mmCIF file of C-alpha atoms in Angstrom:
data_model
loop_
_atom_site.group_PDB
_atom_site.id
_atom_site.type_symbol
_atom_site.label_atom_id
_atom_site.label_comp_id
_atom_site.label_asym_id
_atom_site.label_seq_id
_atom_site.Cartn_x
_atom_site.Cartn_y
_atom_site.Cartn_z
ATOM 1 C CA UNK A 1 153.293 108.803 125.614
ATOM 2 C CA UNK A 2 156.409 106.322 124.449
ATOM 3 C CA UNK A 3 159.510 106.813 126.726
ATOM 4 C CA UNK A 4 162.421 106.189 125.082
ATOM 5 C CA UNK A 5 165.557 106.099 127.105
ATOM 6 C CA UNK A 6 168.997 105.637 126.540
ATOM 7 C CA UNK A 7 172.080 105.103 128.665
ATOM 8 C CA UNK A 8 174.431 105.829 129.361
ATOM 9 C CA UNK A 9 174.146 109.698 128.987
ATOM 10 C CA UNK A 10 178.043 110.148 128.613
ATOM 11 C CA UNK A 11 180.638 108.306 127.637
ATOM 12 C CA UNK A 12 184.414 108.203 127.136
ATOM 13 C CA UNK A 13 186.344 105.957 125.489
ATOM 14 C CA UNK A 14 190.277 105.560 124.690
ATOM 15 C CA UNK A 15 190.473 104.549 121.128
ATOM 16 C CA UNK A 16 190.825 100.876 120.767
ATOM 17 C CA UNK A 17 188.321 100.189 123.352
ATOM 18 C CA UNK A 18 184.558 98.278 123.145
ATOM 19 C CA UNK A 19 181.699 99.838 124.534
ATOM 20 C CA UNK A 20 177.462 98.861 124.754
ATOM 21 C CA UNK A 21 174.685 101.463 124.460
ATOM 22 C CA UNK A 22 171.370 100.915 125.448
ATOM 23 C CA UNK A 23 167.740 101.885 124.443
ATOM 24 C CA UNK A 24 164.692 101.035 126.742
ATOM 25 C CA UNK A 25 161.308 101.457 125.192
ATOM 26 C CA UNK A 26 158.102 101.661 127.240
ATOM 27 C CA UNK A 27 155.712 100.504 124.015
ATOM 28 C CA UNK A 28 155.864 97.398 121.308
ATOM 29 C CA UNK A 29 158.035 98.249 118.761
ATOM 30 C CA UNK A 30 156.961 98.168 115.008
ATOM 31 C CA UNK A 31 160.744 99.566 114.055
ATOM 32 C CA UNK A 32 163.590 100.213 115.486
ATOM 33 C CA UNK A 33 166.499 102.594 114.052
ATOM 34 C CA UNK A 34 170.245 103.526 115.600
ATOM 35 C CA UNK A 35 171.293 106.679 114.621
ATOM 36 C CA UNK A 36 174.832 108.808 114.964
ATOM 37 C CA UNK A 37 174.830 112.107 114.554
ATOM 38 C CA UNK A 38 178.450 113.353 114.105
ATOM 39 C CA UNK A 39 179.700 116.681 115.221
ATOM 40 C CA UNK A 40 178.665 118.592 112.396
ATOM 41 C CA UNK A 41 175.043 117.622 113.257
ATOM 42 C CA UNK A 42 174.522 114.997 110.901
ATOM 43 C CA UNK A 43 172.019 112.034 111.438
ATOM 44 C CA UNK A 44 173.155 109.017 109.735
ATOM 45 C CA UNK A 45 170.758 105.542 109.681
ATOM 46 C CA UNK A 46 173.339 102.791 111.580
ATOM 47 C CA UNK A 47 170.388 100.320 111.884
ATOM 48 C CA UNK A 48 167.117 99.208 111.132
ATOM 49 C CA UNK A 49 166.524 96.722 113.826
ATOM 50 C CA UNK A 50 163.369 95.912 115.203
ATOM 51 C CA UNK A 51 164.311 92.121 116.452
ATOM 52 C CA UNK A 52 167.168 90.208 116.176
ATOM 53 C CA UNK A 53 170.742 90.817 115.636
ATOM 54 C CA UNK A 54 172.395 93.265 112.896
ATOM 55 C CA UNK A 55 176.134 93.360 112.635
ATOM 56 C CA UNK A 56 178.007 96.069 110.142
ATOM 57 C CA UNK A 57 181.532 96.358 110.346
ATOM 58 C CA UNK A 58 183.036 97.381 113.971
ATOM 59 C CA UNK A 59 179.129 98.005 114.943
ATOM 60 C CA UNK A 60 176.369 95.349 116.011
ATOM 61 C CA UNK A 61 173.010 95.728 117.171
ATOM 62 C CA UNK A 62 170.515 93.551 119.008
ATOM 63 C CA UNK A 63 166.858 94.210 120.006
ATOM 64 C CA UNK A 64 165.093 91.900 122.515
ATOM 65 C CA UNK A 65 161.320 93.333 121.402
ATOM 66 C CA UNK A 66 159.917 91.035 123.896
ATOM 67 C CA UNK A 67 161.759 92.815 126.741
ATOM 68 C CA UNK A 68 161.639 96.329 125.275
ATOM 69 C CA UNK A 69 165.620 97.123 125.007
ATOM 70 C CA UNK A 70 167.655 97.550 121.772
ATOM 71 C CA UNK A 71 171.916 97.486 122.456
ATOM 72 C CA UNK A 72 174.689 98.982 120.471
ATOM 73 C CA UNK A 73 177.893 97.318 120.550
ATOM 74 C CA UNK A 74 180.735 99.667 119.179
ATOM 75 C CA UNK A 75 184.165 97.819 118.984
ATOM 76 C CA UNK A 76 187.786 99.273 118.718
ATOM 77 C CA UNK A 77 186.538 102.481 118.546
ATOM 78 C CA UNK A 78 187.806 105.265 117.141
ATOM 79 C CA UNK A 79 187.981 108.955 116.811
ATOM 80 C CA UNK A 80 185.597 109.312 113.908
ATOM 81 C CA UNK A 81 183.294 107.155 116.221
ATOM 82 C CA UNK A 82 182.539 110.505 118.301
ATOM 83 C CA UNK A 83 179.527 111.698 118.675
ATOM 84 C CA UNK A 84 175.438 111.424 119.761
ATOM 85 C CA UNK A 85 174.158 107.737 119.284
ATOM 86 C CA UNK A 86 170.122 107.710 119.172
ATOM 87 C CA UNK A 87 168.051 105.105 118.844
ATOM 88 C CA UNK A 88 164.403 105.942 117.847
ATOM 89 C CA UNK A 89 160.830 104.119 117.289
ATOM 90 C CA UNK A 90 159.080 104.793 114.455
ATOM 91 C CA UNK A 91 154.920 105.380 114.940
ATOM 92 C CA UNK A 92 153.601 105.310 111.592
ATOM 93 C CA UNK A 93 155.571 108.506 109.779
ATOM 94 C CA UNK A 94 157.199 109.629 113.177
ATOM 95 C CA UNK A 95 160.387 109.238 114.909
ATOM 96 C CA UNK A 96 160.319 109.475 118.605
ATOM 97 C CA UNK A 97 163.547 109.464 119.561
ATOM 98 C CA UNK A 98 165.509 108.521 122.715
ATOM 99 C CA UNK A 99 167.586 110.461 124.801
ATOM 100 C CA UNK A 100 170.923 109.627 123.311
ATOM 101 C CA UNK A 101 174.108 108.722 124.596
ATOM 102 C CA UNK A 102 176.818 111.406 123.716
ATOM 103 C CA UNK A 103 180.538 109.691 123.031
ATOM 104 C CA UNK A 104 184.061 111.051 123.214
ATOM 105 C CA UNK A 105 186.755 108.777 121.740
ATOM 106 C CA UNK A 106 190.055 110.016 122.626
ATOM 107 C CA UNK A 107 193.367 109.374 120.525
ATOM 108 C CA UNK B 1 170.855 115.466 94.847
ATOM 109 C CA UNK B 2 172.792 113.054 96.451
ATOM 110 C CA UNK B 3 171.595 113.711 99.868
ATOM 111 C CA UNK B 4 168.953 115.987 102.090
ATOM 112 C CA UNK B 5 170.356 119.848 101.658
ATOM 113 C CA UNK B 6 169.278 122.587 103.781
ATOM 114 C CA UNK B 7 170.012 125.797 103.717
ATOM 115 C CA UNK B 8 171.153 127.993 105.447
ATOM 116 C CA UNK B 9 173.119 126.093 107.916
ATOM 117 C CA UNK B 10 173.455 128.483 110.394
ATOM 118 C CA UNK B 11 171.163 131.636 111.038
ATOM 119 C CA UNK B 12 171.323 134.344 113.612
ATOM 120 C CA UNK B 13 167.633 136.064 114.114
ATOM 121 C CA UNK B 14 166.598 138.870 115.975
ATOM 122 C CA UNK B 15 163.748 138.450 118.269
ATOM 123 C CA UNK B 16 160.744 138.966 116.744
ATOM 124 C CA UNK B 17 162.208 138.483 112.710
ATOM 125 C CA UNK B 18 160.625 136.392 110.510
ATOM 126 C CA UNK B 19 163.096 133.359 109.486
ATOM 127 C CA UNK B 20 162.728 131.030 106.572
ATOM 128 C CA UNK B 21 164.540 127.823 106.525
ATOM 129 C CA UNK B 22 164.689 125.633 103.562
ATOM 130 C CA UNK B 23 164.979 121.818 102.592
ATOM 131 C CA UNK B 24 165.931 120.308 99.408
ATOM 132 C CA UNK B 25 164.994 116.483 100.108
ATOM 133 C CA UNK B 26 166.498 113.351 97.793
ATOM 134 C CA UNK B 27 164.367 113.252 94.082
ATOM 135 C CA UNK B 28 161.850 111.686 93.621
ATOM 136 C CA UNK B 29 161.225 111.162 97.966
ATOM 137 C CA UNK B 30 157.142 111.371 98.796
ATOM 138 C CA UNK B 31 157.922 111.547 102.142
ATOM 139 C CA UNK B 32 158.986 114.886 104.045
ATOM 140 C CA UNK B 33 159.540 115.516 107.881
ATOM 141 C CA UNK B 34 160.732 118.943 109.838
ATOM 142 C CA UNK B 35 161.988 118.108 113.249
ATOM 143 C CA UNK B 36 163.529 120.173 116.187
ATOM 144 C CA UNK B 37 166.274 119.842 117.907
ATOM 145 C CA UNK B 38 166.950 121.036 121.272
ATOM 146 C CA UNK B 39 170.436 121.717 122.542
ATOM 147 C CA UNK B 40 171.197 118.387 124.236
ATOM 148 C CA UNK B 41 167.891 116.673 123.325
ATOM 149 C CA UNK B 42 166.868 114.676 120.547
ATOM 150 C CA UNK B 43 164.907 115.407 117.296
ATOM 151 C CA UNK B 44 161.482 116.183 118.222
ATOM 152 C CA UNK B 45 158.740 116.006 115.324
ATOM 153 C CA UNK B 46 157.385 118.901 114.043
ATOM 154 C CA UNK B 47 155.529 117.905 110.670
ATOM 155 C CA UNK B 48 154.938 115.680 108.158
ATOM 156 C CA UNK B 49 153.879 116.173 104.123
ATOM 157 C CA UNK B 50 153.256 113.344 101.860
ATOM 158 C CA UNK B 51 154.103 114.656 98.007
ATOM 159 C CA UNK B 52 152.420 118.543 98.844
ATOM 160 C CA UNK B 53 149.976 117.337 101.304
ATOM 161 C CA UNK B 54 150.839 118.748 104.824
ATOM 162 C CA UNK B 55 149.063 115.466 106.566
ATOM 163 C CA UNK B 56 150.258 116.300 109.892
ATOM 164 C CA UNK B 57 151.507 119.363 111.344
ATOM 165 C CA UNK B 58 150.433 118.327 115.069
ATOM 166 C CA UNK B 59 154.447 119.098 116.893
ATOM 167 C CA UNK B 60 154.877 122.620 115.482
ATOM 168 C CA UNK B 61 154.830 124.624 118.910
ATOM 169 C CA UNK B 62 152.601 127.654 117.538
ATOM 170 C CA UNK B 63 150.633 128.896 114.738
ATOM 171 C CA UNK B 64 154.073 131.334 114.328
ATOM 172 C CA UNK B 65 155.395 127.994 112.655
ATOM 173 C CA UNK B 66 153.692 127.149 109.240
ATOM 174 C CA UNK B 67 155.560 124.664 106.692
ATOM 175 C CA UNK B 68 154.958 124.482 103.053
ATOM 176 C CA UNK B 69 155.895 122.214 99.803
ATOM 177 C CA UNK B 70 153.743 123.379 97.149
ATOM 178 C CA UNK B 71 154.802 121.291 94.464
ATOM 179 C CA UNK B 72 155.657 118.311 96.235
ATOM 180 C CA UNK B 73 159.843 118.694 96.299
ATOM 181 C CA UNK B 74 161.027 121.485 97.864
ATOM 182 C CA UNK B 75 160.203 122.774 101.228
ATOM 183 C CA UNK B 76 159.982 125.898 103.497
ATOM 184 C CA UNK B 77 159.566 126.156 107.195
ATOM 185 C CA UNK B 78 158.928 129.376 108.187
ATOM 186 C CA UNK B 79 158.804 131.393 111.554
ATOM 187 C CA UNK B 80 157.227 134.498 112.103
ATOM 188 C CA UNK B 81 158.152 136.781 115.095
ATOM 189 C CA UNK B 82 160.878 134.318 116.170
ATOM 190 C CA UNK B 83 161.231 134.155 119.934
ATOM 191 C CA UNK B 84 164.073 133.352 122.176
ATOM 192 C CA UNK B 85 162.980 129.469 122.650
ATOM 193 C CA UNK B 86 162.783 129.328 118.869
ATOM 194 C CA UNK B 87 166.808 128.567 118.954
ATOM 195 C CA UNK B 88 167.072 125.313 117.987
ATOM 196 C CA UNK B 89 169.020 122.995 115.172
ATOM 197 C CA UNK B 90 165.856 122.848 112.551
ATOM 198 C CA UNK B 91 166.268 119.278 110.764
ATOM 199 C CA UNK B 92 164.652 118.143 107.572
ATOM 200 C CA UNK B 93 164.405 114.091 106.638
ATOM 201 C CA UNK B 94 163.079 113.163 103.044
ATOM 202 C CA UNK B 95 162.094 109.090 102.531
ATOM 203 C CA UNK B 96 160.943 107.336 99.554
ATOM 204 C CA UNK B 97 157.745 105.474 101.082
ATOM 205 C CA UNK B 98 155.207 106.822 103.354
ATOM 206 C CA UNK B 99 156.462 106.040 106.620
ATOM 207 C CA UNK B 100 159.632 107.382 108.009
ATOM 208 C CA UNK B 101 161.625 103.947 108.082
ATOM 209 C CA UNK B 102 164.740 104.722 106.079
ATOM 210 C CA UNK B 103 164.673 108.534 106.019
ATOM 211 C CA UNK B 104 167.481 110.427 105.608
ATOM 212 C CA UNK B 105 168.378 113.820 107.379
ATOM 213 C CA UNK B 106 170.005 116.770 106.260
ATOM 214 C CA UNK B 107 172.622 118.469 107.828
ATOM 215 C CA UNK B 108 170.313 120.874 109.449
ATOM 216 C CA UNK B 109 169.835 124.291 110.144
ATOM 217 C CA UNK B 110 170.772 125.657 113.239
ATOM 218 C CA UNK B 111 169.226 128.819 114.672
ATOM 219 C CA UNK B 112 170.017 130.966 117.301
ATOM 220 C CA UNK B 113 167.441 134.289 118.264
ATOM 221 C CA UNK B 114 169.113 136.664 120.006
#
């Protein structure tokens, strides 16, 4: 089946600082989404990015289809920032999501 | 609504309860997904109904797990003799075309069997 992976698994952060997640995909991508899911479990849409280069606010995202990796740039990051970042390919009506990366921001 | 509601948010089962979890999705959205969500994992799909057809139901885990939205809005996911490895964060995403590019996800409902 489609591997999605993401990385890094963990990741800590001192407010103020810039960080880059990555998704690897093992199939062609049709769509692309980022997702965070804050603490209280909720899955919000960041981006819908399956080529090219998205930029909203402090966040950006980039997908190189052609080389099967997606990246999520977070800059001065802050508390409210915390949280799981997935990124997940759409197959017709599915998500198949990735592993995420779970983020702490500290004050 | 505004958003995706489900309810309840939390729910506390003992083994071998029945358990019905409910999802409210945005009016007027055709599309409706279940997913589960392991501790640590990400969403995995569970089923899929387009207005009240189920048209795939192919990632529930067992026939204990049967989903329903008879009139096209509102919809139930229920588990029957719930099991220890049951305990899971139960997600619902609602979308206005018939893929799942743009769907949005309720809060959840998380359930622990004990």
């Amino acid at each position: 089946g489609i591997q999605v992976e993401q990385s890094p698994p963990d990741l800590i952060l001192q407010e103020g600082a810039n960080s880059t997640l990555r998704c690897n995909f093992s199939d062609s991508v049709n769509n692309l989404q980022w997702f965070h899911q804050n603490p209280w479990g909720q899955l919000i849409n960041l981006f819908y990015i399956p080529s090219g280069t998205k930029q909203n606010g402090r966040l950006s995202a980039t997908t190189v289809a052609t080389e099967r990796y997606s990246l999520l740039y977070i800059s001065s990051s802050q508390t409210t920032d915390s949280g799981v970042y997935f990124c997940a390919l759409t197959r017709a009506y599915k998500y198949i999501f990735g592993t995420g990366t779970r983020l702490k921001v500290l004050a | 609504g505004a958003g995706v509601s489900q309810s309840p948010r939390y729910k506390v089962a003992k083994r071998g309860q029945d358990v019905a979890l409910r999802c409210d999705p945005i009016s007027g959205h055709v599309s409706l997904f279940w997913y589960q969500q392991a501790l640590g994992q990400g969403p995995e799909f569970l089923t899929y109904f387009q207005n009240e057809a189920q048209l795939d139901k192919s990632g529930l885990p067992s026939d204990r797990f049967f989903a329903e939205r008879p009139e096209g809005s509102v919809s139930t996911l229920k588990i029957q003799r719930t099991q220890q490895e049951d305990s899971a964060v139960y997600l619902c995403a609602s979308s206005s075309g018939q893929g799942a590019g743009g769907a949005f996800f309720g809060q959840g409902t998380r359930l622990t069997v004990v």
